[in-house]
Amino acid sequence: MRVLPKSVLIAEDDTDVLDFLRALLLGEGCEVYTANDGDDAVLTAIREHPDAIILDVMMPGKSGFEALRELRADSRTAHIPVIMLTAVNDYELGVGHDRESTGRKLGVAAPEAFLEKPVRSEALLEALATAIED
């Protein structure tokens, strides 16, 4: 049986994606917090202490990468598993776009998973379950 986090912060600026993810997680019994940009994601994570974070890479203001760097650097949030979402493939970014290269590039612990949009429900739920096992 898959065990999901009790609470999840979703940081996503696309309202359609945010609504989809929120409905999916609420349907699975998770408490859901939301943020529309990287700055709000960091502040909400510090305030609410979610069990996991879903973090979009490309957001207005502070990017998901910048938010990840801040989250990993803060002792209040460094332990929270992070699932990164991106709509941009590796070729468009011009970089290796995976967990390990992201962590190395940012100088922080790698995110627990990297998923490409449009994300499949089952893939996201599996990534969340795996992330909180560690």
PDB file of C-alpha atoms in Angstrom:
ATOM      1  CA  MET A   1       0.000   0.000   0.000  1.00  0.00           C
ATOM      2  CA  ARG A   2       1.304   3.429  -0.999  1.00  0.00           C
ATOM      3  CA  VAL A   3       1.678   5.999   1.797  1.00  0.00           C
ATOM      4  CA  LEU A   4       1.426   9.655   0.775  1.00  0.00           C
ATOM      5  CA  PRO A   5       2.477  12.749   2.695  1.00  0.00           C
ATOM      6  CA  LYS A   6      -0.179  14.195   5.012  1.00  0.00           C
ATOM      7  CA  SER A   7       0.439  17.723   3.737  1.00  0.00           C
ATOM      8  CA  VAL A   8       1.836  19.017   0.445  1.00  0.00           C
ATOM      9  CA  LEU A   9       2.785  22.499  -0.730  1.00  0.00           C
ATOM     10  CA  ILE A  10       2.182  23.018  -4.458  1.00  0.00           C
ATOM     11  CA  ALA A  11       4.145  25.930  -5.955  1.00  0.00           C
ATOM     12  CA  GLU A  12       2.772  26.441  -9.470  1.00  0.00           C
ATOM     13  CA  ASP A  13       1.880  29.588 -11.436  1.00  0.00           C
ATOM     14  CA  ASP A  14      -0.327  27.861 -14.035  1.00  0.00           C
ATOM     15  CA  THR A  15      -3.819  27.830 -12.503  1.00  0.00           C
ATOM     16  CA  ASP A  16      -4.965  24.844 -14.572  1.00  0.00           C
ATOM     17  CA  VAL A  17      -2.028  22.734 -13.401  1.00  0.00           C
ATOM     18  CA  LEU A  18      -2.436  24.002  -9.840  1.00  0.00           C
ATOM     19  CA  ASP A  19      -6.146  23.129  -9.809  1.00  0.00           C
ATOM     20  CA  PHE A  20      -5.436  19.658 -11.227  1.00  0.00           C
ATOM     21  CA  LEU A  21      -2.720  18.928  -8.649  1.00  0.00           C
ATOM     22  CA  ARG A  22      -4.801  20.315  -5.781  1.00  0.00           C
ATOM     23  CA  ALA A  23      -7.824  18.193  -6.734  1.00  0.00           C
ATOM     24  CA  LEU A  24      -5.657  15.090  -7.128  1.00  0.00           C
ATOM     25  CA  LEU A  25      -4.029  15.474  -3.721  1.00  0.00           C
ATOM     26  CA  LEU A  26      -7.211  16.468  -1.912  1.00  0.00           C
ATOM     27  CA  GLY A  27      -8.817  13.368  -3.414  1.00  0.00           C
ATOM     28  CA  GLU A  28      -6.004  11.311  -1.890  1.00  0.00           C
ATOM     29  CA  GLY A  29      -6.654  12.832   1.540  1.00  0.00           C
ATOM     30  CA  CYS A  30      -3.697  15.239   1.624  1.00  0.00           C
ATOM     31  CA  GLU A  31      -3.850  18.684   3.167  1.00  0.00           C
ATOM     32  CA  VAL A  32      -2.791  21.119   0.421  1.00  0.00           C
ATOM     33  CA  TYR A  33      -1.081  24.505   0.608  1.00  0.00           C
ATOM     34  CA  THR A  34      -0.476  26.555  -2.533  1.00  0.00           C
ATOM     35  CA  ALA A  35       1.933  29.205  -3.772  1.00  0.00           C
ATOM     36  CA  ASN A  36       2.014  31.018  -7.121  1.00  0.00           C
ATOM     37  CA  ASP A  37       5.723  31.874  -7.212  1.00  0.00           C
ATOM     38  CA  GLY A  38       9.057  30.950  -5.685  1.00  0.00           C
ATOM     39  CA  ASP A  39       9.033  33.663  -3.029  1.00  0.00           C
ATOM     40  CA  ASP A  40       5.615  32.588  -1.751  1.00  0.00           C
ATOM     41  CA  ALA A  41       6.704  28.931  -1.881  1.00  0.00           C
ATOM     42  CA  VAL A  42       9.627  29.542   0.478  1.00  0.00           C
ATOM     43  CA  LEU A  43       7.533  31.624   2.885  1.00  0.00           C
ATOM     44  CA  THR A  44       4.678  29.104   2.885  1.00  0.00           C
ATOM     45  CA  ALA A  45       7.063  26.192   3.471  1.00  0.00           C
ATOM     46  CA  ILE A  46       8.586  27.978   6.467  1.00  0.00           C
ATOM     47  CA  ARG A  47       5.161  28.890   7.874  1.00  0.00           C
ATOM     48  CA  GLU A  48       3.273  25.622   7.236  1.00  0.00           C
ATOM     49  CA  HIS A  49       5.997  22.919   7.416  1.00  0.00           C
ATOM     50  CA  PRO A  50       4.480  20.644   4.727  1.00  0.00           C
ATOM     51  CA  ASP A  51       5.552  17.010   4.520  1.00  0.00           C
ATOM     52  CA  ALA A  52       6.466  17.445   0.819  1.00  0.00           C
ATOM     53  CA  ILE A  53       6.730  20.191  -1.799  1.00  0.00           C
ATOM     54  CA  ILE A  54       5.842  20.128  -5.499  1.00  0.00           C
ATOM     55  CA  LEU A  55       7.856  22.926  -7.077  1.00  0.00           C
ATOM     56  CA  ASP A  56       7.449  24.217 -10.636  1.00  0.00           C
ATOM     57  CA  VAL A  57      10.756  25.145 -12.270  1.00  0.00           C
ATOM     58  CA  MET A  58       9.608  28.193 -14.237  1.00  0.00           C
ATOM     59  CA  MET A  59       7.642  30.696 -12.145  1.00  0.00           C
ATOM     60  CA  PRO A  60       7.519  34.479 -12.014  1.00  0.00           C
ATOM     61  CA  GLY A  61       9.904  36.173  -9.614  1.00  0.00           C
ATOM     62  CA  LYS A  62      12.023  33.543  -7.929  1.00  0.00           C
ATOM     63  CA  SER A  63      12.352  30.420 -10.078  1.00  0.00           C
ATOM     64  CA  GLY A  64      11.855  26.925  -8.770  1.00  0.00           C
ATOM     65  CA  PHE A  65      15.640  26.460  -8.845  1.00  0.00           C
ATOM     66  CA  GLU A  66      16.180  29.555  -6.719  1.00  0.00           C
ATOM     67  CA  ALA A  67      13.426  28.460  -4.337  1.00  0.00           C
ATOM     68  CA  LEU A  68      14.981  24.985  -4.062  1.00  0.00           C
ATOM     69  CA  ARG A  69      18.339  26.532  -3.196  1.00  0.00           C
ATOM     70  CA  GLU A  70      16.717  28.613  -0.424  1.00  0.00           C
ATOM     71  CA  LEU A  71      14.652  25.718   0.889  1.00  0.00           C
ATOM     72  CA  ARG A  72      17.703  23.447   1.098  1.00  0.00           C
ATOM     73  CA  ALA A  73      19.785  26.178   2.777  1.00  0.00           C
ATOM     74  CA  ASP A  74      17.247  26.843   5.557  1.00  0.00           C
ATOM     75  CA  SER A  75      17.323  24.416   8.505  1.00  0.00           C
ATOM     76  CA  ARG A  76      13.538  24.793   8.868  1.00  0.00           C
ATOM     77  CA  THR A  77      12.896  23.422   5.362  1.00  0.00           C
ATOM     78  CA  ALA A  78      16.053  21.545   4.304  1.00  0.00           C
ATOM     79  CA  HIS A  79      14.555  18.175   5.278  1.00  0.00           C
ATOM     80  CA  ILE A  80      11.334  18.560   3.245  1.00  0.00           C
ATOM     81  CA  PRO A  81      11.263  16.337   0.129  1.00  0.00           C
ATOM     82  CA  VAL A  82      10.905  18.317  -3.115  1.00  0.00           C
ATOM     83  CA  ILE A  83       9.427  17.122  -6.399  1.00  0.00           C
ATOM     84  CA  MET A  84      10.362  19.428  -9.283  1.00  0.00           C
ATOM     85  CA  LEU A  85       8.000  19.887 -12.261  1.00  0.00           C
ATOM     86  CA  THR A  86       9.040  21.259 -15.619  1.00  0.00           C
ATOM     87  CA  ALA A  87       7.336  21.897 -18.953  1.00  0.00           C
ATOM     88  CA  VAL A  88      10.697  22.441 -20.646  1.00  0.00           C
ATOM     89  CA  ASN A  89      12.613  19.445 -21.921  1.00  0.00           C
ATOM     90  CA  ASP A  90      16.390  18.996 -21.654  1.00  0.00           C
ATOM     91  CA  TYR A  91      17.045  20.034 -25.241  1.00  0.00           C
ATOM     92  CA  GLU A  92      15.277  23.383 -24.806  1.00  0.00           C
ATOM     93  CA  LEU A  93      17.126  24.092 -21.570  1.00  0.00           C
ATOM     94  CA  GLY A  94      20.450  23.140 -23.074  1.00  0.00           C
ATOM     95  CA  VAL A  95      21.477  21.397 -19.859  1.00  0.00           C
ATOM     96  CA  GLY A  96      21.277  18.032 -18.208  1.00  0.00           C
ATOM     97  CA  HIS A  97      17.969  18.261 -16.396  1.00  0.00           C
ATOM     98  CA  ASP A  98      17.853  15.566 -13.799  1.00  0.00           C
ATOM     99  CA  ARG A  99      18.039  15.255 -10.029  1.00  0.00           C
ATOM    100  CA  GLU A 100      21.780  14.907  -9.718  1.00  0.00           C
ATOM    101  CA  SER A 101      22.829  17.604 -12.176  1.00  0.00           C
ATOM    102  CA  THR A 102      20.326  20.023 -10.645  1.00  0.00           C
ATOM    103  CA  GLY A 103      21.728  19.474  -7.164  1.00  0.00           C
ATOM    104  CA  ARG A 104      25.320  19.829  -8.346  1.00  0.00           C
ATOM    105  CA  LYS A 105      24.554  22.956 -10.341  1.00  0.00           C
ATOM    106  CA  LEU A 106      22.818  24.608  -7.372  1.00  0.00           C
ATOM    107  CA  GLY A 107      25.277  23.327  -4.781  1.00  0.00           C
ATOM    108  CA  VAL A 108      22.493  21.753  -2.699  1.00  0.00           C
ATOM    109  CA  ALA A 109      20.940  18.344  -2.128  1.00  0.00           C
ATOM    110  CA  ALA A 110      19.187  17.176  -5.279  1.00  0.00           C
ATOM    111  CA  PRO A 111      15.387  17.194  -5.439  1.00  0.00           C
ATOM    112  CA  GLU A 112      13.799  13.837  -4.709  1.00  0.00           C
ATOM    113  CA  ALA A 113      12.259  13.661  -8.204  1.00  0.00           C
ATOM    114  CA  PHE A 114      12.065  15.576 -11.479  1.00  0.00           C
ATOM    115  CA  LEU A 115       8.858  15.160 -13.500  1.00  0.00           C
ATOM    116  CA  GLU A 116       8.005  16.607 -16.894  1.00  0.00           C
ATOM    117  CA  LYS A 117       4.629  18.243 -17.557  1.00  0.00           C
ATOM    118  CA  PRO A 118       2.041  17.248 -18.317  1.00  0.00           C
ATOM    119  CA  VAL A 119       2.559  15.089 -15.277  1.00  0.00           C
ATOM    120  CA  ARG A 120       0.661  11.829 -14.998  1.00  0.00           C
ATOM    121  CA  SER A 121      -1.287  11.405 -11.765  1.00  0.00           C
ATOM    122  CA  GLU A 122       0.203   8.001 -11.019  1.00  0.00           C
ATOM    123  CA  ALA A 123       3.775   9.206 -11.613  1.00  0.00           C
ATOM    124  CA  LEU A 124       3.311  12.138  -9.248  1.00  0.00           C
ATOM    125  CA  LEU A 125       1.710  10.046  -6.513  1.00  0.00           C
ATOM    126  CA  GLU A 126       4.472   7.451  -6.815  1.00  0.00           C
ATOM    127  CA  ALA A 127       7.162  10.164  -6.644  1.00  0.00           C
ATOM    128  CA  LEU A 128       5.566  11.634  -3.511  1.00  0.00           C
ATOM    129  CA  ALA A 129       5.285   8.227  -1.836  1.00  0.00           C
ATOM    130  CA  THR A 130       8.908   7.401  -2.659  1.00  0.00           C
ATOM    131  CA  ALA A 131      10.116  10.822  -1.500  1.00  0.00           C
ATOM    132  CA  ILE A 132       8.694  10.454   1.996  1.00  0.00           C
ATOM    133  CA  GLU A 133      10.010   6.895   2.401  1.00  0.00           C
ATOM    134  CA  ASP A 134      13.588   8.162   2.646  1.00  0.00           C
TER     135      ASP A 134
END
